[in-house]
């Protein structure tokens, strides 16, 4: 209870492949030990090619999703185009830092493909918006320690979309199994230049 | 004319009970390019005349009289474009605020009412001038399906089946009254819009440079879609309705 | 240790709230209704810090009804839940947050779907088939996991509700003085406590009909 980031539980992971990215989350939302919902998605998309994973305090996950939906919608109308992943990452960073002395208790990760350069992009943040750029993978949430271990042993460069899906799913599922605050199903998004696939993983329900 | 004593401040009625500044604002709009809106059974079309002032003017590809307000609404502007920008920004923000609080799109009439309340405020508070803009709004919501509204600088608004504003609004209105049918399809409404603009515009030579189009309709999956047309789409419509450049010589 | 419990049935939602109002170790009221009718098709059940609860519930109720009057159309239950969440979220980072947990039970006449939303004092909002706040959750969730089924009838729902209440009466260390049970469906909000406690609500027998004029009794 003392750590707001661990009241509701949940994890996210993003990985880079060959001209593709994957981002995945579990579906549990709990109140400490008690499971409350098995349908709580933590990955949101803003436009066709930008995805945001939000772990941490569920209320802040919902608030931030609503805030970013508003900001990206206004951006889309003002710019007459959709936001790019790099731009969105800076939007996340500055939005979080605005609340430097009363932060949102979240661990966001961004994944997407730049529509101009067609380059995959992933990054993570701490709760006050410090960006962590990565070429390989980003993890966050109550299973982040386990996810680091899984990603470091399973990930390799230039995975094709299908292989990236398998690697990402296996990493998340195995990490979840050792996390009492996570699990209860998972969602995996595989994003390529002109195709996005969303998959639901059943997983253990205990 | 006794107007001079009463027109410098928007807050003051003239002895005849008129608000001159508001009337002047409405006058300003009657010089703007014509814009019309037509409600069809499966969608709405907005069409407007763009006044090209100079050959040297950079032809911006993006529309300047059509604005997206949210996922289910677009509007056309007549009057001062800079004033319109402020109101549009305000409308977009309040539509998004509504979406954030209720996780539902704002009902069309509520958004129109909101913009009109802002407009009305400027006809009453001293020292400020009214917004010199009229809007035609096209939108869809679950409460009243496809809807067409028009608002003017006084802050009044009303719902329409077909309406017009700007220069030549009277002749456009007459043509609309003649040719509007209750069971029109969106495609027919688009053709009617081109036809009317071709008659009301001073320039007989219709091109995509001088026209702007926007539509609200539903796609195959029954989702609401709105789009502001690209020049090539307008050219195609002109060609299909036989009013394009090709027939200049007739 | 208030009980706030809800479950979705076919075409409606059942909500049970305990009748005891307590301060410290004393029960100070036995007929406390911990619900408010937000609009004709949305019911809020609440629990939490004394004082905050009624203040907050009535604030939401007033705003929801005001919306109905202003716009001549009622908010959908899910919109009410989002609005409630937003108000709680705003309060959470204020000088004094509301410590209120609520359930929002509703029937949307437009989509004809019943919904049940669980919102805690942190303003996490989730849509669920069945939900409970506080200690009641620990005792009833396993029963609901086992016996709740999609598309249960009202009768089946009442039976399941009775099982939950019986379990709570057995396991909770204090008497919560029974519950009020309400249903929200296409016909609006009704008290159906009599269905859950048939013994305590004997059918009133009319033996004689009297016509009483105003002022007659006093005379």
XYZ file of C-alpha atoms in Angstrom:
675
model
C 0.000 0.000 0.000
C 2.922 2.307 0.689
C 4.013 2.219 -2.945
C 1.324 3.617 -5.242
C 2.967 1.978 -8.253
C 2.226 -1.458 -6.791
C -1.392 -1.164 -5.602
C -3.103 -2.229 -8.799
C -0.295 -4.217 -10.464
C 0.402 -4.820 -14.141
C 3.251 -4.836 -16.643
C 4.182 -3.747 -20.139
C 6.973 -4.588 -22.554
C 8.011 -3.210 -25.949
C 10.504 -4.713 -28.415
C 12.111 -3.696 -31.690
C 12.291 -6.119 -34.619
C 13.208 -5.812 -38.307
C 11.022 -2.937 -39.591
C 8.530 -3.736 -36.854
C 7.838 -3.193 -33.170
C 5.828 -5.119 -30.591
C 4.185 -3.803 -27.453
C 2.390 -5.983 -24.924
C 0.640 -5.723 -21.563
C -1.148 -7.988 -19.106
C -4.843 -7.539 -18.319
C -5.058 -7.693 -14.535
C -6.250 -4.795 -12.401
C -6.274 -5.530 -8.705
C -6.585 -3.947 -5.339
C -3.432 -5.252 -3.677
C -3.877 -9.036 -3.459
C -7.467 -9.073 -4.670
C -8.023 -9.302 -8.412
C -10.686 -6.861 -9.576
C -10.704 -6.932 -13.388
C -9.270 -9.263 -16.034
C -10.048 -6.872 -18.865
C -7.900 -3.857 -18.030
C -5.863 -2.983 -21.114
C -2.775 -0.897 -20.541
C -1.742 -0.246 -24.137
C -3.471 2.601 -25.958
C -3.017 3.874 -29.479
C -3.043 7.438 -30.697
C -3.305 7.543 -34.458
C -2.226 4.693 -36.707
C 1.377 4.294 -35.672
C 1.819 5.443 -32.068
C 1.269 3.155 -29.083
C 1.544 3.922 -25.382
C 1.811 1.360 -22.589
C 0.914 2.653 -19.124
C 1.592 0.683 -15.949
C 1.285 1.761 -12.334
C -1.593 3.304 -10.414
C -4.771 2.463 -12.374
C -6.387 5.847 -11.804
C -3.349 7.588 -13.304
C -3.301 5.131 -16.195
C -6.884 6.172 -16.980
C -6.292 9.878 -16.393
C -3.189 9.953 -18.588
C -4.916 8.012 -21.353
C -7.689 10.617 -21.338
C -5.148 13.458 -21.315
C -3.113 12.044 -24.210
C -6.240 11.288 -26.232
C -7.252 14.939 -25.855
C -3.778 16.269 -26.685
C -3.250 14.059 -29.727
C -6.736 14.795 -31.068
C -6.047 18.539 -30.857
C -2.610 17.986 -32.414
C -4.183 16.045 -35.281
C -6.642 18.846 -36.045
C -4.066 21.641 -35.728
C -1.366 19.914 -37.781
C -3.686 18.073 -40.177
C -1.614 14.915 -39.691
C -1.104 12.321 -37.026
C 1.562 12.576 -34.354
C 4.850 10.697 -34.869
C 6.287 8.413 -32.146
C 9.303 10.677 -31.440
C 7.092 13.744 -31.072
C 4.674 11.825 -28.886
C 7.526 10.667 -26.628
C 8.421 14.305 -25.976
C 4.751 15.096 -25.330
C 4.643 12.322 -22.725
C 7.859 13.574 -21.162
C 6.720 17.172 -20.802
C 3.239 16.187 -19.624
C 4.761 14.088 -16.842
C 7.327 16.700 -15.845
C 4.552 19.287 -15.486
C 3.640 17.316 -12.368
C 7.231 17.078 -11.093
C 6.279 17.740 -7.459
C 3.091 15.674 -7.371
C 3.658 13.073 -10.059
C 1.418 10.543 -11.790
C 2.493 7.143 -10.443
C 3.052 5.460 -13.787
C 5.698 3.789 -15.919
C 4.930 4.676 -19.533
C 6.494 3.119 -22.623
C 6.071 4.293 -26.204
C 6.314 2.116 -29.310
C 5.657 2.957 -32.937
C 6.934 3.355 -36.446
C 7.735 6.749 -37.892
C 5.513 7.179 -40.917
C 8.109 9.276 -42.820
C 11.361 7.448 -42.088
C 9.632 4.072 -41.525
C 12.047 3.437 -38.645
C 10.856 1.550 -35.545
C 10.904 3.553 -32.325
C 10.601 2.551 -28.682
C 11.348 4.345 -25.417
C 10.462 4.277 -21.741
C 10.053 6.913 -19.025
C 10.261 7.252 -15.277
C 7.289 8.748 -13.459
C 8.472 12.336 -13.919
C 9.195 12.037 -17.625
C 12.900 11.228 -18.018
C 13.143 9.463 -21.396
C 15.024 6.196 -21.730
C 15.734 5.580 -25.434
C 16.471 1.981 -26.365
C 17.377 0.043 -29.504
C 16.270 -3.329 -28.178
C 13.503 -3.484 -25.562
C 11.777 -1.528 -22.790
C 10.005 -2.979 -19.755
C 7.848 -1.511 -17.029
C 5.477 -2.493 -14.218
C 5.334 -4.925 -11.306
C 7.030 -7.684 -13.340
C 9.750 -5.400 -14.726
C 12.585 -7.214 -12.898
C 11.484 -10.542 -14.351
C 10.912 -8.925 -17.768
C 14.505 -7.653 -17.848
C 15.734 -11.190 -17.336
C 13.417 -12.654 -19.956
C 14.135 -9.970 -22.568
C 17.883 -10.156 -22.053
C 17.857 -13.896 -22.733
C 15.212 -14.080 -25.506
C 15.622 -10.894 -27.547
C 17.870 -10.790 -30.603
C 18.296 -8.191 -33.349
C 16.252 -8.076 -36.579
C 13.418 -10.430 -35.651
C 10.644 -10.749 -38.252
C 7.108 -9.791 -37.094
C 6.053 -13.406 -36.401
C 9.211 -14.168 -34.392
C 8.985 -10.860 -32.583
C 5.424 -11.737 -31.551
C 6.605 -15.059 -30.131
C 9.595 -13.557 -28.331
C 7.538 -10.746 -26.862
C 4.682 -13.042 -25.781
C 7.025 -15.584 -24.187
C 8.947 -12.881 -22.330
C 5.761 -11.365 -20.930
C 4.060 -14.668 -20.075
C 7.053 -16.110 -18.238
C 7.628 -12.871 -16.335
C 3.932 -12.669 -15.388
C 4.002 -16.166 -13.943
C 6.394 -14.965 -11.235
C 4.378 -11.783 -10.535
C 1.487 -12.109 -8.067
C 0.171 -8.674 -9.071
C 0.078 -9.303 -12.829
C -1.204 -11.756 -15.410
C -4.849 -12.670 -16.008
C -4.422 -12.605 -19.782
C -2.364 -10.418 -22.082
C -2.593 -8.297 -25.217
C 0.180 -8.166 -27.817
C 0.345 -5.588 -30.606
C 2.585 -6.225 -33.619
C 3.128 -3.041 -35.590
C 4.618 -2.919 -39.077
C 4.646 -0.051 -41.600
C 1.257 -0.809 -43.071
C -0.257 -3.436 -40.838
C -1.131 -3.624 -37.167
C -2.167 -6.876 -35.488
C -3.665 -7.111 -32.003
C -3.590 -10.506 -30.325
C -5.197 -11.699 -27.114
C -3.263 -14.260 -25.059
C -5.349 -16.437 -22.735
C -2.596 -17.353 -20.194
C -3.038 -18.698 -16.656
C -6.090 -17.356 -14.846
C -4.918 -17.705 -11.225
C -28.843 58.606 -39.506
C -28.875 58.389 -35.753
C -26.693 55.344 -35.631
C -23.372 57.074 -34.878
C -24.270 57.700 -31.245
C -25.092 54.084 -30.532
C -22.757 51.972 -32.613
C -19.434 52.455 -30.899
C -20.248 50.192 -28.004
C -21.763 46.774 -28.445
C -23.588 46.927 -25.139
C -25.926 49.766 -26.027
C -29.296 49.513 -27.745
C -30.255 52.270 -30.176
C -33.604 54.011 -29.637
C -35.103 51.712 -32.254
C -33.951 48.751 -30.172
C -31.071 47.688 -32.388
C -27.511 46.662 -31.681
C -25.588 48.278 -34.488
C -22.271 46.527 -33.909
C -23.970 43.175 -34.220
C -25.701 44.281 -37.389
C -22.408 45.551 -38.806
C -20.837 42.187 -38.051
C -23.639 40.498 -39.936
C -23.089 42.951 -42.764
C -19.413 41.981 -42.885
C -20.473 38.387 -43.482
C -22.716 39.281 -46.393
C -19.545 40.188 -48.322
C -17.831 36.870 -47.635
C -17.723 33.973 -50.069
C -20.952 31.977 -50.272
C -21.193 28.784 -48.257
C -24.015 26.273 -48.299
C -24.928 23.153 -46.378
C -27.290 20.391 -47.474
C -28.641 17.611 -45.285
C -29.139 14.347 -47.171
C -30.586 11.093 -45.871
C -27.167 9.414 -45.678
C -24.935 12.386 -44.900
C -24.302 16.092 -45.089
C -22.337 18.205 -47.540
C -20.837 21.614 -46.906
C -19.595 23.640 -49.868
C -18.000 27.068 -49.968
C -16.630 29.569 -52.406
C -13.046 30.600 -51.816
C -12.182 34.089 -53.017
C -8.800 34.042 -54.730
C -7.400 37.513 -54.175
C -4.221 37.380 -56.187
C -2.332 35.175 -58.560
C 0.753 35.676 -56.433
C -0.934 34.313 -53.323
C 0.551 31.028 -52.205
C -2.179 28.494 -52.873
C -2.318 26.647 -49.617
C -3.505 23.137 -50.302
C -5.344 22.931 -46.986
C -8.837 24.331 -46.744
C -9.271 27.726 -45.165
C -13.032 27.817 -44.734
C -13.626 24.253 -43.582
C -12.671 23.127 -40.099
C -12.877 19.798 -38.303
C -14.361 20.279 -34.834
C -14.160 16.680 -33.594
C -14.551 13.084 -34.786
C -18.154 13.705 -35.831
C -18.406 17.367 -36.793
C -17.111 19.805 -39.413
C -18.015 23.414 -40.031
C -17.832 26.000 -42.795
C -16.953 29.628 -42.142
C -18.174 32.903 -43.595
C -16.749 36.183 -42.360
C -13.487 37.097 -40.690
C -11.227 34.073 -40.902
C -9.074 35.208 -38.014
C -12.118 35.497 -35.744
C -13.232 32.066 -36.861
C -9.874 30.613 -35.846
C -10.408 31.671 -32.242
C -13.914 30.210 -32.095
C -12.838 26.976 -33.768
C -9.970 26.555 -31.314
C -12.409 27.131 -28.466
C -14.915 24.649 -29.908
C -12.256 21.961 -30.441
C -11.031 22.326 -26.883
C -14.497 22.100 -25.351
C -15.362 19.078 -27.526
C -12.224 17.359 -26.220
C -12.969 18.388 -22.632
C -16.398 16.818 -22.941
C -14.865 13.639 -24.366
C -12.420 13.510 -21.448
C -15.061 13.903 -18.726
C -17.777 11.660 -20.171
C -15.803 9.348 -22.512
C -18.433 10.087 -25.163
C -18.452 12.541 -28.069
C -20.235 15.787 -27.319
C -23.751 15.906 -28.823
C -23.714 18.232 -31.870
C -26.241 20.717 -30.577
C -24.352 21.108 -27.311
C -21.189 22.086 -29.138
C -23.087 24.545 -31.338
C -24.752 25.983 -28.238
C -21.344 26.370 -26.613
C -19.895 28.328 -29.542
C -23.029 30.482 -29.617
C -22.734 31.281 -25.923
C -19.228 32.580 -26.573
C -20.494 34.636 -29.505
C -23.380 36.029 -27.461
C -21.008 37.109 -24.714
C -19.281 39.486 -27.089
C -22.551 41.244 -27.978
C -23.067 42.180 -24.360
C -19.763 42.882 -22.626
C -18.559 46.433 -23.097
C -15.513 47.538 -25.010
C -15.331 44.455 -27.199
C -16.588 43.794 -30.682
C -18.682 40.789 -31.711
C -17.171 37.905 -33.649
C -17.629 38.646 -37.347
C -18.355 35.040 -38.239
C -21.233 32.837 -39.263
C -20.854 29.075 -39.215
C -22.619 26.195 -40.855
C -22.075 23.048 -38.812
C -22.504 19.491 -40.084
C -22.445 16.618 -37.641
C -23.751 13.291 -36.472
C -24.737 11.998 -33.050
C -26.818 9.153 -31.628
C -29.498 11.522 -30.397
C -30.535 13.170 -33.662
C -28.416 11.421 -36.341
C -27.254 13.759 -39.126
C -27.710 17.416 -38.265
C -27.123 20.765 -39.929
C -26.931 24.010 -37.958
C -26.183 27.625 -38.722
C -25.088 30.347 -36.311
C -24.487 34.086 -36.745
C -22.562 36.827 -34.850
C -25.465 37.545 -32.504
C -25.169 34.049 -31.061
C -28.422 32.763 -32.500
C -28.465 29.319 -34.043
C -31.013 27.103 -35.752
C -31.236 23.672 -37.386
C -31.749 23.330 -41.130
C -32.353 20.842 -43.952
C -30.415 23.121 -46.295
C -29.017 26.570 -45.687
C -26.632 29.198 -47.001
C -24.607 32.188 -45.840
C -22.298 34.879 -47.220
C -22.628 36.908 -50.420
C -25.500 35.731 -52.633
C -27.014 33.845 -49.737
C -30.504 34.890 -50.844
C -30.201 33.482 -54.339
C -28.596 30.308 -52.984
C -31.473 29.964 -50.547
C -34.009 30.350 -53.377
C -32.263 27.675 -55.415
C -32.116 25.376 -52.410
C -35.817 25.842 -51.779
C -36.521 24.945 -55.398
C -34.325 21.902 -55.709
C -34.103 20.373 -52.221
C -35.787 17.002 -51.855
C -36.294 15.180 -48.568
C -34.981 11.836 -49.769
C -31.793 13.074 -51.432
C -28.656 10.958 -51.233
C -25.329 12.500 -50.306
C -24.116 12.172 -53.909
C -27.169 14.040 -55.161
C -26.675 16.685 -52.471
C -23.047 17.177 -53.590
C -24.186 17.697 -57.169
C -26.843 20.147 -56.055
C -24.224 22.042 -54.058
C -21.954 22.414 -57.107
C -24.899 23.432 -59.252
C -25.971 26.145 -56.837
C -22.465 27.504 -56.347
C -21.952 27.576 -60.109
C -24.971 29.852 -60.369
C -24.300 32.091 -57.391
C -20.579 32.625 -57.867
C -19.484 35.755 -59.696
C -16.882 33.770 -61.540
C -18.452 31.302 -63.915
C -15.302 29.263 -64.273
C -15.439 26.650 -61.489
C -12.173 25.080 -60.351
C -10.978 23.332 -57.232
C -8.976 26.463 -56.418
C -12.145 28.413 -55.861
C -14.188 25.755 -54.104
C -14.052 23.920 -50.818
C -16.018 20.848 -49.891
C -16.546 18.847 -46.726
C -18.818 15.903 -45.986
C -20.042 13.920 -42.989
C -21.320 10.420 -43.680
C -21.130 6.809 -42.543
C -18.733 4.168 -43.851
C -19.438 0.507 -44.622
C -18.978 -0.395 -40.950
C -21.579 2.210 -39.915
C -18.893 4.456 -38.401
C -19.197 8.213 -38.790
C -16.596 9.643 -41.155
C -15.960 13.236 -42.048
C -13.531 14.590 -44.557
C -12.444 17.870 -45.981
C -11.991 17.276 -49.689
C -8.691 17.419 -51.518
C -8.492 19.480 -54.753
C -8.490 16.362 -56.962
C -11.685 15.106 -55.316
C -13.374 18.444 -56.014
C -12.164 18.375 -59.616
C -13.626 14.898 -59.985
C -16.985 16.108 -58.683
C -16.900 19.067 -61.077
C -16.161 16.721 -63.938
C -18.909 14.281 -62.946
C -21.490 17.013 -62.698
C -20.397 18.527 -66.001
C -19.441 21.881 -64.565
C -15.678 21.654 -64.720
C -13.126 23.454 -66.828
C -13.649 21.200 -69.817
C -16.937 22.844 -70.625
C -15.676 26.390 -70.470
C -16.465 27.004 -74.103
C -20.192 26.475 -73.876
C -17.490 -2.551 7.285
C -20.353 -1.374 5.125
C -21.495 -3.713 2.397
C -21.819 -2.489 -1.155
C -22.412 -5.275 -3.615
C -23.690 -5.402 -7.186
C -24.257 -7.972 -9.896
C -25.417 -7.781 -13.469
C -28.402 -9.857 -14.580
C -30.272 -10.164 -17.880
C -31.509 -6.677 -18.723
C -30.601 -5.161 -15.378
C -28.325 -4.823 -12.360
C -28.942 -5.834 -8.735
C -27.383 -3.746 -5.972
C -27.290 -4.565 -2.251
C -26.215 -2.140 0.498
C -26.086 -2.790 4.234
C -28.609 -0.986 6.453
C -26.411 -0.308 9.488
C -24.838 3.121 9.942
C -21.972 2.921 12.421
C -19.771 5.386 14.285
C -16.853 3.746 16.010
C -18.216 0.763 17.916
C -21.856 1.896 17.863
C -24.625 1.221 15.408
C -26.445 4.528 15.204
C -29.057 3.730 12.568
C -30.585 0.525 11.274
C -32.350 1.739 8.171
C -29.567 3.605 6.390
C -29.902 3.635 2.602
C -26.449 3.948 1.029
C -27.719 4.654 -2.479
C -28.741 7.671 -4.535
C -30.751 7.776 -7.762
C -28.530 9.801 -10.071
C -31.083 9.846 -12.885
C -34.054 7.652 -13.846
C -31.778 4.854 -15.030
C -28.608 5.176 -12.946
C -28.103 4.260 -9.308
C -25.051 5.001 -7.165
C -24.193 2.916 -4.098
C -21.477 4.294 -1.860
C -19.270 3.537 1.133
C -16.347 5.264 2.809
C -15.554 8.112 5.182
C -18.661 9.337 7.028
C -19.625 12.760 5.752
C -17.667 12.503 2.521
C -19.981 9.782 1.211
C -23.320 11.579 1.246
C -21.719 14.902 0.253
C -20.058 13.325 -2.751
C -23.018 11.169 -3.814
C -25.409 14.100 -3.685
C -22.958 16.330 -5.551
C -22.790 13.784 -8.367
C -26.563 13.302 -8.215
C -27.199 17.044 -8.475
C -24.834 17.428 -11.419
C -26.247 14.408 -13.245
C -29.804 15.666 -12.820
C -28.772 19.198 -13.798
C -27.375 17.783 -17.029
C -30.748 16.147 -17.702
C -32.610 19.423 -17.159
C -30.142 21.534 -19.158
C -29.904 19.335 -22.191
C -33.255 17.588 -22.193
C -31.526 14.236 -22.439
C -30.145 11.993 -19.700
C -26.500 10.972 -19.473
C -25.857 7.297 -20.156
C -24.723 5.226 -17.142
C -21.224 4.866 -18.576
C -21.002 8.645 -19.063
C -22.128 9.140 -15.453
C -19.414 6.704 -14.344
C -16.772 8.600 -16.333
C -17.961 11.900 -14.893
C -17.856 10.473 -11.357
C -14.349 9.124 -11.950
C -13.162 12.473 -13.179
C -14.554 14.288 -10.149
C -12.918 11.768 -7.800
C -9.628 11.980 -9.709
C -9.667 15.754 -9.412
C -10.350 15.460 -5.669
C -7.602 12.856 -5.229
C -4.874 15.445 -5.854
C -6.565 18.238 -3.918
C -5.995 19.409 -0.356
C -8.642 17.006 0.962
C -9.590 14.061 -1.256
C -13.017 12.428 -0.991
C -12.587 9.012 0.617
C -15.518 7.411 -1.137
C -15.894 4.116 -2.969
C -18.870 3.740 -5.268
C -20.694 1.355 -7.542
C -22.599 2.783 -10.475
C -25.400 0.547 -11.677
C -27.320 1.547 -14.748
C -29.416 0.538 -17.694
C -28.765 2.438 -20.898
C -32.124 2.786 -22.680
C -30.348 3.597 -25.962
C -28.152 0.501 -26.190
C -30.528 -1.500 -23.936
C -27.508 -2.763 -21.994
C -27.148 -2.974 -18.220
C -23.783 -1.864 -16.816
C -22.060 -1.991 -13.459
C -19.033 0.198 -12.749
C -16.740 -0.089 -9.750
C -14.931 3.108 -8.785
C -12.676 3.279 -5.727
C -11.511 6.384 -3.838
C -8.400 6.513 -6.032
C -10.753 6.987 -8.996
C -9.966 3.737 -10.805
C -13.047 2.940 -12.865
C -13.738 -0.556 -14.182
C -16.807 -2.069 -15.823
C -17.564 -5.478 -14.293
C -20.192 -8.230 -14.303
C -20.232 -8.239 -10.489
C -18.434 -6.125 -7.924
C -18.085 -5.328 -4.237
C -16.190 -2.875 -2.083
C -14.320 -3.408 1.175
C -14.381 -6.598 3.228
C -17.563 -7.785 1.496
C -15.436 -8.360 -1.612
C -13.207 -10.900 0.157
C -16.205 -13.006 1.214
C -18.385 -12.722 -1.879
C -16.026 -12.731 -4.870
C -15.425 -16.482 -4.708
C -19.176 -17.154 -4.571
C -19.796 -14.820 -7.485
C -16.896 -16.319 -9.481
C -18.459 -19.743 -8.999
C -22.160 -19.014 -9.493
C -22.524 -15.878 -11.631
C -23.507 -16.542 -15.233
C -24.011 -14.253 -18.207
C -27.720 -13.624 -18.808
C -28.988 -14.751 -15.359
C -32.638 -13.932 -14.772
C -33.703 -11.620 -11.961
C -34.883 -14.640 -9.945
C -31.504 -16.372 -10.320
C -29.780 -13.112 -9.453
C -31.849 -12.776 -6.287
C -30.940 -16.333 -5.267
C -27.235 -15.571 -5.780
C -27.594 -12.307 -3.875
C -29.196 -14.202 -1.000
C -26.226 -16.634 -0.958
C -23.796 -13.706 -0.738
C -25.698 -12.040 2.078
C -25.961 -15.288 4.000
C -22.198 -15.747 3.710
C -21.604 -12.212 4.952
C -23.959 -12.717 7.888
C -22.031 -15.863 8.795
C -18.519 -14.495 8.444
C -18.520 -10.783 9.250
C -17.837 -10.145 12.944
C -20.532 -7.499 13.305
C -24.237 -7.378 12.477
C -24.807 -5.151 9.458
C -28.595 -5.130 10.043
C -29.482 -6.664 6.694
C -29.410 -5.069 3.273
C -31.533 -3.067 0.914
C -31.609 -4.631 -2.525
C -32.451 -2.550 -5.584
C -32.718 -3.370 -9.247
C -31.979 -1.064 -12.169
C -33.535 -2.114 -15.479
C -35.564 -0.804 -18.423
C -38.368 0.241 -16.068
C -36.059 2.311 -13.864
C -34.985 1.770 -10.260
C -37.000 -0.323 -7.784
C -36.550 -1.661 -4.268
C -36.663 -5.451 -4.415
C -35.578 -6.153 -0.816
C -38.825 -8.086 -0.341
C -37.687 -10.633 -2.930
C -34.439 -11.282 -1.096
C -35.972 -11.357 2.390
C -39.441 -12.840 1.807
C -39.891 -13.641 5.528
C -39.323 -10.109 6.719
C -41.796 -8.573 4.346
C -45.110 -10.408 4.835
C -47.715 -9.398 2.300
C -49.848 -6.696 3.896
C -53.375 -7.995 4.397
C -56.124 -5.464 3.891
C -58.968 -6.287 6.274
C -61.058 -3.178 5.983
C -60.983 -0.144 3.740
C -61.608 3.148 5.411
C -62.107 6.469 3.749
C -60.422 9.105 5.811
C -61.009 12.743 5.116
C -58.302 15.261 5.798
C -58.510 16.628 9.323
C -60.805 13.805 10.490
C -58.142 11.991 12.459
C -57.079 15.044 14.372
C -60.696 15.746 15.257
